[in-house]
mmCIF file with all atom_site columns, C-alpha atoms in Angstrom:
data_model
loop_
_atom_site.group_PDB
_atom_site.id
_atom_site.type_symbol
_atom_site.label_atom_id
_atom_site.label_alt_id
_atom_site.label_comp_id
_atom_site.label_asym_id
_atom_site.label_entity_id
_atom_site.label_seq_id
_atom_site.pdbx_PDB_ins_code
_atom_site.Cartn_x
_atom_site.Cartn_y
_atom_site.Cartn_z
_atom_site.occupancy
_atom_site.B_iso_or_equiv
_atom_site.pdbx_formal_charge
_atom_site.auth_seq_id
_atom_site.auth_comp_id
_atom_site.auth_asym_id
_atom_site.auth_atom_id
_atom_site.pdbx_PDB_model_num
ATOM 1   C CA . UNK A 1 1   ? 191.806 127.763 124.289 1.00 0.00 ? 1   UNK A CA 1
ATOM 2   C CA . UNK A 1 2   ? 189.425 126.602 121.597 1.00 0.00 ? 2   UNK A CA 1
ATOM 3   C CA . UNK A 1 3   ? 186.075 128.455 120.895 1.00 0.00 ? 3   UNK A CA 1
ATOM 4   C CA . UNK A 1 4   ? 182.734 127.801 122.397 1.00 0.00 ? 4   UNK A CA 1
ATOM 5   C CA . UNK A 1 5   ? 181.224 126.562 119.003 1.00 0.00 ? 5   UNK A CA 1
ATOM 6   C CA . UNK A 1 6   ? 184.234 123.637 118.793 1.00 0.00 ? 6   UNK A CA 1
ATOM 7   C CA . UNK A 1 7   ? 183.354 122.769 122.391 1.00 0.00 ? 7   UNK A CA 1
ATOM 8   C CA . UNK A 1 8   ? 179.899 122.309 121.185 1.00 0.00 ? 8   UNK A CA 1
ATOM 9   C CA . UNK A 1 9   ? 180.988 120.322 117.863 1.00 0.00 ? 9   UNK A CA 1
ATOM 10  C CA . UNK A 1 10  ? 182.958 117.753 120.553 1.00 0.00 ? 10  UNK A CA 1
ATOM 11  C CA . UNK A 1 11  ? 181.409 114.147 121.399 1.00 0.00 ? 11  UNK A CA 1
ATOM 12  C CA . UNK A 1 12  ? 180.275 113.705 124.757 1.00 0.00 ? 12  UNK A CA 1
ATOM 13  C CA . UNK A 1 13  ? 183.544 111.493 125.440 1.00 0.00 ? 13  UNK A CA 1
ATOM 14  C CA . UNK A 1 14  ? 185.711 113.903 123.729 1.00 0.00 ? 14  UNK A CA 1
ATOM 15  C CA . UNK A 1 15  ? 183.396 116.561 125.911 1.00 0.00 ? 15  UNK A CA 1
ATOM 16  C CA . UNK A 1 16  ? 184.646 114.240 128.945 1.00 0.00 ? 16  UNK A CA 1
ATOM 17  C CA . UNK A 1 17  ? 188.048 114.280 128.139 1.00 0.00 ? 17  UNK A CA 1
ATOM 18  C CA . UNK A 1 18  ? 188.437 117.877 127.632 1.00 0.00 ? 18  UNK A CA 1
ATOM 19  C CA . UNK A 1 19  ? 186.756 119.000 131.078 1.00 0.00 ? 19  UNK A CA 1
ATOM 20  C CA . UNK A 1 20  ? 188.600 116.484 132.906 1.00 0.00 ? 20  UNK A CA 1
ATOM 21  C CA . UNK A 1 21  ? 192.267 118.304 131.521 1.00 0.00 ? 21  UNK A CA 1
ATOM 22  C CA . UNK A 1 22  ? 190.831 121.431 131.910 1.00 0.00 ? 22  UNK A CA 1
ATOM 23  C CA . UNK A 1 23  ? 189.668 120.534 135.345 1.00 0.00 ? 23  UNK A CA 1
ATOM 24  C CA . UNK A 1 24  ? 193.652 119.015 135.704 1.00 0.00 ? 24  UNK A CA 1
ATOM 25  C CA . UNK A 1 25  ? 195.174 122.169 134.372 1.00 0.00 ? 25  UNK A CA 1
ATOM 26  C CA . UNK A 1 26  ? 192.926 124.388 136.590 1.00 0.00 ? 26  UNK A CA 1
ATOM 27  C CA . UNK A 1 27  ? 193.895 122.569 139.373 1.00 0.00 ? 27  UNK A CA 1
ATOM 28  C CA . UNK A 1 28  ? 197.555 123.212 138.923 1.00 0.00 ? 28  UNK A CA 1
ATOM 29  C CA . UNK A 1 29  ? 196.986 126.803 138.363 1.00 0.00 ? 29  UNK A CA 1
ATOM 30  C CA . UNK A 1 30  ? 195.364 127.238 141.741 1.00 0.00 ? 30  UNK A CA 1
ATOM 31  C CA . UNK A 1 31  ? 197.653 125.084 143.852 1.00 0.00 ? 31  UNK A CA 1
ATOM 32  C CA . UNK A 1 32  ? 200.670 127.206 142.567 1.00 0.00 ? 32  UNK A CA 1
ATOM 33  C CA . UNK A 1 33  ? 198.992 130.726 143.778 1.00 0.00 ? 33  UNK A CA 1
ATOM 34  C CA . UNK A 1 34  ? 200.438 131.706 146.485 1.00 0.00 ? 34  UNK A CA 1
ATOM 35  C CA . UNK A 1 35  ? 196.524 131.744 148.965 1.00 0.00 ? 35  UNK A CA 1
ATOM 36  C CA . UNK A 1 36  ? 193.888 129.481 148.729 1.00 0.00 ? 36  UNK A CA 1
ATOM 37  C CA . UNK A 1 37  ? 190.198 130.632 147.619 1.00 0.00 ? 37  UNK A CA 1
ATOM 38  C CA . UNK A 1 38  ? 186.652 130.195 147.505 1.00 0.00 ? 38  UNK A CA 1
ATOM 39  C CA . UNK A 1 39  ? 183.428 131.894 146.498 1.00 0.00 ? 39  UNK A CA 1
ATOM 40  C CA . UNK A 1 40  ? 179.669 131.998 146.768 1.00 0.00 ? 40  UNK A CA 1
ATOM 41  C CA . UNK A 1 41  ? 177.592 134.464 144.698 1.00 0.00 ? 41  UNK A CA 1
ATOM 42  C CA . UNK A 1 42  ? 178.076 137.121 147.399 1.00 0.00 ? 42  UNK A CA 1
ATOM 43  C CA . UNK A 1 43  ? 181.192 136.993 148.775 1.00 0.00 ? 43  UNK A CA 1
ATOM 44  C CA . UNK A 1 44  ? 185.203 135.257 148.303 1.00 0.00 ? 44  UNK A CA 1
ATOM 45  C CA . UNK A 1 45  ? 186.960 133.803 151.255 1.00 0.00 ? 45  UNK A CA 1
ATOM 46  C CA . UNK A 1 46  ? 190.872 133.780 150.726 1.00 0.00 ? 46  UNK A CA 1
ATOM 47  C CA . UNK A 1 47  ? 193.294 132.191 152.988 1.00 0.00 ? 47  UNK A CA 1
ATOM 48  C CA . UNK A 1 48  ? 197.075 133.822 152.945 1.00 0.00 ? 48  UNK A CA 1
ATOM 49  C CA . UNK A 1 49  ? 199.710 131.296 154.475 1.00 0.00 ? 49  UNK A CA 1
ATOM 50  C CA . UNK A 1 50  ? 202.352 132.989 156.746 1.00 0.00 ? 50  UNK A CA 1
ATOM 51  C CA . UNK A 1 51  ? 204.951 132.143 158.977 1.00 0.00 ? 51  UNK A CA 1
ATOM 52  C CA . UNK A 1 52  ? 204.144 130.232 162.440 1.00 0.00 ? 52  UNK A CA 1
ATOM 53  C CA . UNK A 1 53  ? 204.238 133.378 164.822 1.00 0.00 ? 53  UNK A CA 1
ATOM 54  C CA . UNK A 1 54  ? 203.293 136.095 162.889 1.00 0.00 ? 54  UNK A CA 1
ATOM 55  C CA . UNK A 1 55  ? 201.431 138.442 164.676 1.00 0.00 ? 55  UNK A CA 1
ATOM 56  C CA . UNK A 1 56  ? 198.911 141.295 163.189 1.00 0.00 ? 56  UNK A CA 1
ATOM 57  C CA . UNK A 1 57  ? 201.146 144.583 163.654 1.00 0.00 ? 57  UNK A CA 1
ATOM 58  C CA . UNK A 1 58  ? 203.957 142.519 161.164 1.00 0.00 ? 58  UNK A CA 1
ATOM 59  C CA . UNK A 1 59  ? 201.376 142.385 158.306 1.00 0.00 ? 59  UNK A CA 1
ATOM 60  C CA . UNK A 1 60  ? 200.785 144.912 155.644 1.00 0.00 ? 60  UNK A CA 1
ATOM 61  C CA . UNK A 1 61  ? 196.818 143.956 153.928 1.00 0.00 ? 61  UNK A CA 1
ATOM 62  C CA . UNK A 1 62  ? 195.469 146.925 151.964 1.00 0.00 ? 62  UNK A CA 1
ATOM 63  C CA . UNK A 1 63  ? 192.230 146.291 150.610 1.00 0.00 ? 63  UNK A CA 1
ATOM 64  C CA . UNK A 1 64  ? 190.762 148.636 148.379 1.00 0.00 ? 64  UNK A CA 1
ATOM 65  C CA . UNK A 1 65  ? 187.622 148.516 146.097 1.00 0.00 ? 65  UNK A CA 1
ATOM 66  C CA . UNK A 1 66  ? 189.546 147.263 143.044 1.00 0.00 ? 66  UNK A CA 1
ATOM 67  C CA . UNK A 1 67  ? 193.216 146.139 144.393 1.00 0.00 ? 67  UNK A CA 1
ATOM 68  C CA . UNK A 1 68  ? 194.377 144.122 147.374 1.00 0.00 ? 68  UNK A CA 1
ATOM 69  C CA . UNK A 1 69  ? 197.880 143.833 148.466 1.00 0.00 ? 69  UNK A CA 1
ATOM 70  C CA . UNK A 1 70  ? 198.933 141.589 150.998 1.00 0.00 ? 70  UNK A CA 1
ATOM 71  C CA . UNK A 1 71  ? 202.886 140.956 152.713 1.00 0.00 ? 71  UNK A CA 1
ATOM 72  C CA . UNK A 1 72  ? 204.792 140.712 155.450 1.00 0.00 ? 72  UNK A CA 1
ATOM 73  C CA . UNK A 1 73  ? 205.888 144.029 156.672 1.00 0.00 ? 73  UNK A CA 1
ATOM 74  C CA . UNK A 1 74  ? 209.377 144.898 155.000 1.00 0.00 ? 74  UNK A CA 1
ATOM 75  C CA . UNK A 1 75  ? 209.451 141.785 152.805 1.00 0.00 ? 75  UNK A CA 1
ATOM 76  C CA . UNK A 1 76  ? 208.171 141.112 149.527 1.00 0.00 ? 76  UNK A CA 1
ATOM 77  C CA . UNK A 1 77  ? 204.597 140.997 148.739 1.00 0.00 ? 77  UNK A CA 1
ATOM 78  C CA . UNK A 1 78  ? 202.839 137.726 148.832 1.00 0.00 ? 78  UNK A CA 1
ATOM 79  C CA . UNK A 1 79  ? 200.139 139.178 146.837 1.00 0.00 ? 79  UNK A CA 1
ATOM 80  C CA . UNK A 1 80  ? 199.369 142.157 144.944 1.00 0.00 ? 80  UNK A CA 1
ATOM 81  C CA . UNK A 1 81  ? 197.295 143.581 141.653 1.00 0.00 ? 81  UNK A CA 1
ATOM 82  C CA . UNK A 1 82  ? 193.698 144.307 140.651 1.00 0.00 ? 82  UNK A CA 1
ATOM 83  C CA . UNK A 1 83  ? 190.862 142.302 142.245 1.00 0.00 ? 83  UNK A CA 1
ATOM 84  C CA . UNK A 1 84  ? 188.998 141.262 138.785 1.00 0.00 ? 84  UNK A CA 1
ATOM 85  C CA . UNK A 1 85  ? 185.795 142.859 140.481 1.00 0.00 ? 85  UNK A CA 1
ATOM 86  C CA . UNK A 1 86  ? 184.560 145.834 142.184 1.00 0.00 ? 86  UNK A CA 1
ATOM 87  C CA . UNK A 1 87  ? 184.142 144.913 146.284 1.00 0.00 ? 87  UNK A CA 1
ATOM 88  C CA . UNK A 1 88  ? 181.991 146.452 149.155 1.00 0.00 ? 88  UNK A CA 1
ATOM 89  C CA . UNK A 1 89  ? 185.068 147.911 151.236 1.00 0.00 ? 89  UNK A CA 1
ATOM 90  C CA . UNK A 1 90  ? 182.804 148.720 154.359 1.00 0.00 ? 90  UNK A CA 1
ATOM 91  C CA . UNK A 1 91  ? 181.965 145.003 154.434 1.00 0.00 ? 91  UNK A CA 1
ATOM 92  C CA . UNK A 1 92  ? 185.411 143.243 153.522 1.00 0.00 ? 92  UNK A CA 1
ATOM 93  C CA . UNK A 1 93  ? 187.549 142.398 156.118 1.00 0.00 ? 93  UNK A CA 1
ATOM 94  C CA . UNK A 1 94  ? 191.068 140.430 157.201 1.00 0.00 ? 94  UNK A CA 1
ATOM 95  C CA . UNK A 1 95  ? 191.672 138.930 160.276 1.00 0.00 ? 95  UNK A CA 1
ATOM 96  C CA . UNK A 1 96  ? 195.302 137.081 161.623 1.00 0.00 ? 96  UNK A CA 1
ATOM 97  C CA . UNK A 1 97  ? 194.180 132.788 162.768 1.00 0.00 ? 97  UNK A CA 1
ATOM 98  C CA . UNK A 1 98  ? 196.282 130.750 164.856 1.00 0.00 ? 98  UNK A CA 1
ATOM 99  C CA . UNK A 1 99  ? 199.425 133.055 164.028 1.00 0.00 ? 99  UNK A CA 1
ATOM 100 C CA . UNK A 1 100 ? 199.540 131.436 160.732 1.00 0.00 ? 100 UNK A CA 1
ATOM 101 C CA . UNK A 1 101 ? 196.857 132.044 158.151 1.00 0.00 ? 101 UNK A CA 1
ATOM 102 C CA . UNK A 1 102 ? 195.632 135.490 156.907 1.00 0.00 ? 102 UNK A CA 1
ATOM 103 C CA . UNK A 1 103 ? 191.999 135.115 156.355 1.00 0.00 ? 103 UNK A CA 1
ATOM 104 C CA . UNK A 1 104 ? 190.497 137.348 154.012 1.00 0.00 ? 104 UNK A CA 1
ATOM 105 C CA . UNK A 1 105 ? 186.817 138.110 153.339 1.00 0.00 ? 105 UNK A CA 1
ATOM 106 C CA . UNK A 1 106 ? 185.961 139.947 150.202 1.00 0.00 ? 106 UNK A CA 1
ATOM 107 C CA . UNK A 1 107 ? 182.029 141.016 150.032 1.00 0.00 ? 107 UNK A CA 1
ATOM 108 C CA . UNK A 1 108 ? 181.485 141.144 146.261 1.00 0.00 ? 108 UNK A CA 1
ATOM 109 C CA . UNK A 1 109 ? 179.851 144.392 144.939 1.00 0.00 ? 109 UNK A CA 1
ATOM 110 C CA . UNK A 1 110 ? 177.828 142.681 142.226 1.00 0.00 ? 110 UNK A CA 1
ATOM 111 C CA . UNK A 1 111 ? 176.233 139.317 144.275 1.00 0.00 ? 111 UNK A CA 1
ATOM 112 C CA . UNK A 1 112 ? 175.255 138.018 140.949 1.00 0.00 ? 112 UNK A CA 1
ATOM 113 C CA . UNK A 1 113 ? 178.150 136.659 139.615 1.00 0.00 ? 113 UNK A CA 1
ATOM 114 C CA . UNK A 1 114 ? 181.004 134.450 139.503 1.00 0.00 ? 114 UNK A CA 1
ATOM 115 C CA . UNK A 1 115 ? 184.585 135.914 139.900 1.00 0.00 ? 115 UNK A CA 1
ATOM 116 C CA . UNK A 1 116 ? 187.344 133.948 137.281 1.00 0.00 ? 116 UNK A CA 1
ATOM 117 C CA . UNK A 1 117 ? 190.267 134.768 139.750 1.00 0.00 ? 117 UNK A CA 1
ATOM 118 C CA . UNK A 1 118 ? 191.086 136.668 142.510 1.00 0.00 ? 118 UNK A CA 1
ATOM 119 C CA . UNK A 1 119 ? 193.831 139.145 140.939 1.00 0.00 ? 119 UNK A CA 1
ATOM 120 C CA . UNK A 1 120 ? 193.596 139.943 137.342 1.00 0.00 ? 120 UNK A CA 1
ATOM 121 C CA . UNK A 1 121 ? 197.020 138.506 136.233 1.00 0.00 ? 121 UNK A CA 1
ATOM 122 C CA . UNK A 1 122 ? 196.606 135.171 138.164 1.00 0.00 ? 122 UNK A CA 1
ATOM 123 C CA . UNK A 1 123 ? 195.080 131.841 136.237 1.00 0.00 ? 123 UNK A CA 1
ATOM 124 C CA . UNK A 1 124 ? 190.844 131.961 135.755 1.00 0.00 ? 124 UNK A CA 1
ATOM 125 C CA . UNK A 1 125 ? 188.957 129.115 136.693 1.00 0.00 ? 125 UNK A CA 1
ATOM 126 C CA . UNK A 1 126 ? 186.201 128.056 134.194 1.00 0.00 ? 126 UNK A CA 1
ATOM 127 C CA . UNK A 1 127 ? 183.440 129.902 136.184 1.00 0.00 ? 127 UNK A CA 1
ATOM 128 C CA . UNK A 1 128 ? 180.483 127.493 133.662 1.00 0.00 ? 128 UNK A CA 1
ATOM 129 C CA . UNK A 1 129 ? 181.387 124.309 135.736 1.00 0.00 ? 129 UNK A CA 1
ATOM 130 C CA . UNK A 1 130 ? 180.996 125.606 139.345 1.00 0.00 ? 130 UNK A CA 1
ATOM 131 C CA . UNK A 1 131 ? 178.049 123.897 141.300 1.00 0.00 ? 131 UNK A CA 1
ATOM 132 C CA . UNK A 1 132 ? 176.729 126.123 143.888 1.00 0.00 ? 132 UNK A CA 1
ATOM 133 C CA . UNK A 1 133 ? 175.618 124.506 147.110 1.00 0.00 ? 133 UNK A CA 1
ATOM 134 C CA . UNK A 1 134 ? 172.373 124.050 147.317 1.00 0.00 ? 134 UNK A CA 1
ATOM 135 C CA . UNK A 1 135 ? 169.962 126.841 149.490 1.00 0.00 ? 135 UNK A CA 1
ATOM 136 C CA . UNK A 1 136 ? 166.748 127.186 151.136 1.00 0.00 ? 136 UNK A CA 1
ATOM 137 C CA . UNK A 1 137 ? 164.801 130.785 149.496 1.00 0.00 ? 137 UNK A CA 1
ATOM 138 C CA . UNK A 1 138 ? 164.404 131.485 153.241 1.00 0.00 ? 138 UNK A CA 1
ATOM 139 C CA . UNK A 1 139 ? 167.970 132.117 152.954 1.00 0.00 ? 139 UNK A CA 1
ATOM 140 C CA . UNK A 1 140 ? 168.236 134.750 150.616 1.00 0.00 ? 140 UNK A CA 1
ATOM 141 C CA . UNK A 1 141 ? 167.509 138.103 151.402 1.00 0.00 ? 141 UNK A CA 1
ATOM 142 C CA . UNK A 1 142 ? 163.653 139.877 150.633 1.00 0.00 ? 142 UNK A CA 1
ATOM 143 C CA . UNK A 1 143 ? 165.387 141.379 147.127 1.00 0.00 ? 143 UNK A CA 1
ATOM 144 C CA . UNK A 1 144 ? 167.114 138.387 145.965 1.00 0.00 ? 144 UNK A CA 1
ATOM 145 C CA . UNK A 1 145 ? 164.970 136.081 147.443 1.00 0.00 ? 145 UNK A CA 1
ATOM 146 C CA . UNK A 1 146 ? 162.122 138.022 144.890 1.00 0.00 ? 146 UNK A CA 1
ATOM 147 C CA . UNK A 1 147 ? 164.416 137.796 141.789 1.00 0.00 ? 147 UNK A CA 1
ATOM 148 C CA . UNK A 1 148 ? 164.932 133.860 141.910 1.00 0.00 ? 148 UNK A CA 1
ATOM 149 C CA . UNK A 1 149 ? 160.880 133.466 142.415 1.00 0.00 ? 149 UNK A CA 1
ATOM 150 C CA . UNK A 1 150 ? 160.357 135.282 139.607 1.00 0.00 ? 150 UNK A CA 1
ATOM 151 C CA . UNK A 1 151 ? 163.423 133.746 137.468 1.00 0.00 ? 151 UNK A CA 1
ATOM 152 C CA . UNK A 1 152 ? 161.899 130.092 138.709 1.00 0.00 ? 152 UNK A CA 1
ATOM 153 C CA . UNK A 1 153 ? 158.407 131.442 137.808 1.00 0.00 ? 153 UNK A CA 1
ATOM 154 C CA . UNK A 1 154 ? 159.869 132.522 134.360 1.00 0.00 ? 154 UNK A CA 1
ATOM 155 C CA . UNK A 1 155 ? 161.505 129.291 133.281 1.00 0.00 ? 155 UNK A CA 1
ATOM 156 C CA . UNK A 1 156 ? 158.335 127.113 134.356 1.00 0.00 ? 156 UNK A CA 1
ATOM 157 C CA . UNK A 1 157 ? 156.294 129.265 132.449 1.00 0.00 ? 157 UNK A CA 1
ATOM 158 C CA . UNK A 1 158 ? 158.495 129.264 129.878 1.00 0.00 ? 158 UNK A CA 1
ATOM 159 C CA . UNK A 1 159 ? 158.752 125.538 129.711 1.00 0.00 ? 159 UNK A CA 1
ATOM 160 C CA . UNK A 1 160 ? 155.239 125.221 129.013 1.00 0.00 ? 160 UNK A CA 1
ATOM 161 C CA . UNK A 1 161 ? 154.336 127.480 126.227 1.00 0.00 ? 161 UNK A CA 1
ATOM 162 C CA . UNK A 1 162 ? 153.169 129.835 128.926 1.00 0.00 ? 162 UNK A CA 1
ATOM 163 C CA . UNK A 1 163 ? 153.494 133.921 129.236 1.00 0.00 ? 163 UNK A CA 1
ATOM 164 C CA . UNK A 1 164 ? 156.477 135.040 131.578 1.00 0.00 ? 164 UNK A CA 1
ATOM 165 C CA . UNK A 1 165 ? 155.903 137.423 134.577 1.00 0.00 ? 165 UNK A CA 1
ATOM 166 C CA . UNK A 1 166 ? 156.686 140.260 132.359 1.00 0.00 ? 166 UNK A CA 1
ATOM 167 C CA . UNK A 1 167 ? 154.816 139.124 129.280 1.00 0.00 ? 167 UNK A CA 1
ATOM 168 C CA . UNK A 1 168 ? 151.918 139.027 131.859 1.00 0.00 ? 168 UNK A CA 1
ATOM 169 C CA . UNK A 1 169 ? 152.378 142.839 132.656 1.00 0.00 ? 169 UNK A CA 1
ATOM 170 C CA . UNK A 1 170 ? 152.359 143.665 129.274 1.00 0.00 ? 170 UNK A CA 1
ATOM 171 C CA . UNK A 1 171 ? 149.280 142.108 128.760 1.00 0.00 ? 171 UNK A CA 1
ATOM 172 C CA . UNK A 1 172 ? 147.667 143.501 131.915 1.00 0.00 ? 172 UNK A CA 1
ATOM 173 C CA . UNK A 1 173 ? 148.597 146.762 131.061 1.00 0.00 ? 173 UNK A CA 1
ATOM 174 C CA . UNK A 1 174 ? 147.377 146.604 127.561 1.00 0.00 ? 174 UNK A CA 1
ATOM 175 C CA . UNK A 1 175 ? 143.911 145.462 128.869 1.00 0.00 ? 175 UNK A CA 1
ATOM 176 C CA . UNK A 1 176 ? 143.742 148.387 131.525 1.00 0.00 ? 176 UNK A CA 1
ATOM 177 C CA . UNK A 1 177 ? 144.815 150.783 128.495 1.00 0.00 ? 177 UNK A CA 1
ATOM 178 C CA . UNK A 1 178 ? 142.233 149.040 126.377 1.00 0.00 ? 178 UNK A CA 1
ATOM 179 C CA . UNK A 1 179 ? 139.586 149.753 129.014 1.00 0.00 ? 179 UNK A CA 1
ATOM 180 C CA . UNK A 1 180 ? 140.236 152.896 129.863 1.00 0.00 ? 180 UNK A CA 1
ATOM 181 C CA . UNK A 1 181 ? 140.113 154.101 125.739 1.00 0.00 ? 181 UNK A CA 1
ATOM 182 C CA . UNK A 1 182 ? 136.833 151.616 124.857 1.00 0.00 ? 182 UNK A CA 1
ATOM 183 C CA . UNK A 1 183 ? 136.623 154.680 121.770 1.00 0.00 ? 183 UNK A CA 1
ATOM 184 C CA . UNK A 1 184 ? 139.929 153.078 120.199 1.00 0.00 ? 184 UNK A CA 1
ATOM 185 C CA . UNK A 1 185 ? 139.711 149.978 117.804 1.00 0.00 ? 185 UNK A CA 1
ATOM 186 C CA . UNK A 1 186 ? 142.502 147.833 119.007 1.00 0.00 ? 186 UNK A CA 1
ATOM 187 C CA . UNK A 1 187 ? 141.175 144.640 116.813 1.00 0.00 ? 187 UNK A CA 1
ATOM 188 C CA . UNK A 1 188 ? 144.215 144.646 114.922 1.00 0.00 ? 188 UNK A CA 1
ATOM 189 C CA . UNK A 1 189 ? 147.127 145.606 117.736 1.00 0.00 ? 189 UNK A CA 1
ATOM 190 C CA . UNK A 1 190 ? 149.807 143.048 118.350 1.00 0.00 ? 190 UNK A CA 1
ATOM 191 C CA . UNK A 1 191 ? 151.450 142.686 121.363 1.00 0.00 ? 191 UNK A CA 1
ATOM 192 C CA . UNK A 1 192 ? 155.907 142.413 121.166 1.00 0.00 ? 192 UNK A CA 1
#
């Protein structure tokens, strides 16, 4: 695949044309994989075909902080390798629907980011283009909910010529420090 500086260098059509057979060739990728998947920033949701009438006891789903392995009890495994990220194990789960799909929920250790693929040696997807669904801050919980104020706050600030929240503590603190030491010149300090 071609750098990110020749990306940049591209025309918008050739920019077009490039994301929509990347967009093709992703799409192949993922149809061939044995499960389908999705994510949001905290979690992955994957869905494991089986046979009409399996039943939980005839399943063999290990799920471990950095592997997963998933088959059919004596058989070949339908999936199997090194999650590409770290999970919460006390919080991912599997559960057997309709006697025909494995559902899988993964609870992502870092809640920040976008995995590329499932298993390591499977296909990536271009993590860059994904469009999160949009959410209410109400949503979030108190930590995370605190972090994208203050990255919102940041950016706004930042788009017009203005200090950012942590600028702003520097510069609070350096006026406390200032008036607690009135004996020190500080005419000539810079703030970095």
């Amino acid at each position: 695949m071609s750098s990110e500086n020749d990306y940049d260098k591209l025309t918008k059509e050739e920019r077009e044309a490039r994301d929509k057979a990347d967009r093709e060739r992703e799409e192949v990728e993922q149809a061939a994989l044995p499960y389908k998947w999705k994510q949001e920033l905290s979690e992955v949701d994957i869905t494991v075909p089986v046979p009409k009438g399996t039943r939980a006891r005839d399943l063999s789903v290990i799920i471990q902080k950095k592997k997963l392995s998933v088959g059919l009890k004596g058989q070949e495994k339908i999936m199997e390798g090194e999650l590409c990220r770290e999970i919460k194990l006390e919080d991912s789960t599997w559960t057997l629907e309709d006697q025909q799909s494995l559902l899988i929920h993964l609870e992502k250790l870092n809640k920040q980011q976008w995995w590329d693929n499932i298993l390591t040696h499977h296909p990536k997807i271009d993590t860059r283009k994904i469009q999160p669904e949009n959410s209410k801050l109400s949503d979030l919980d108190g930590e995370t909910r605190g972090m994208v104020e203050k990255m919102m706050f940041d950016n706004q600030q930042k788009q017009i010529g203005k200090p950012t929240s942590d600028e702003l503590k520097k510069m609070e603190a350096l006026k406390k420090f200032q008036a607690a030491h009135p004996e020190l010149d500080f005419s000539n300090a810079k703030i970095s």
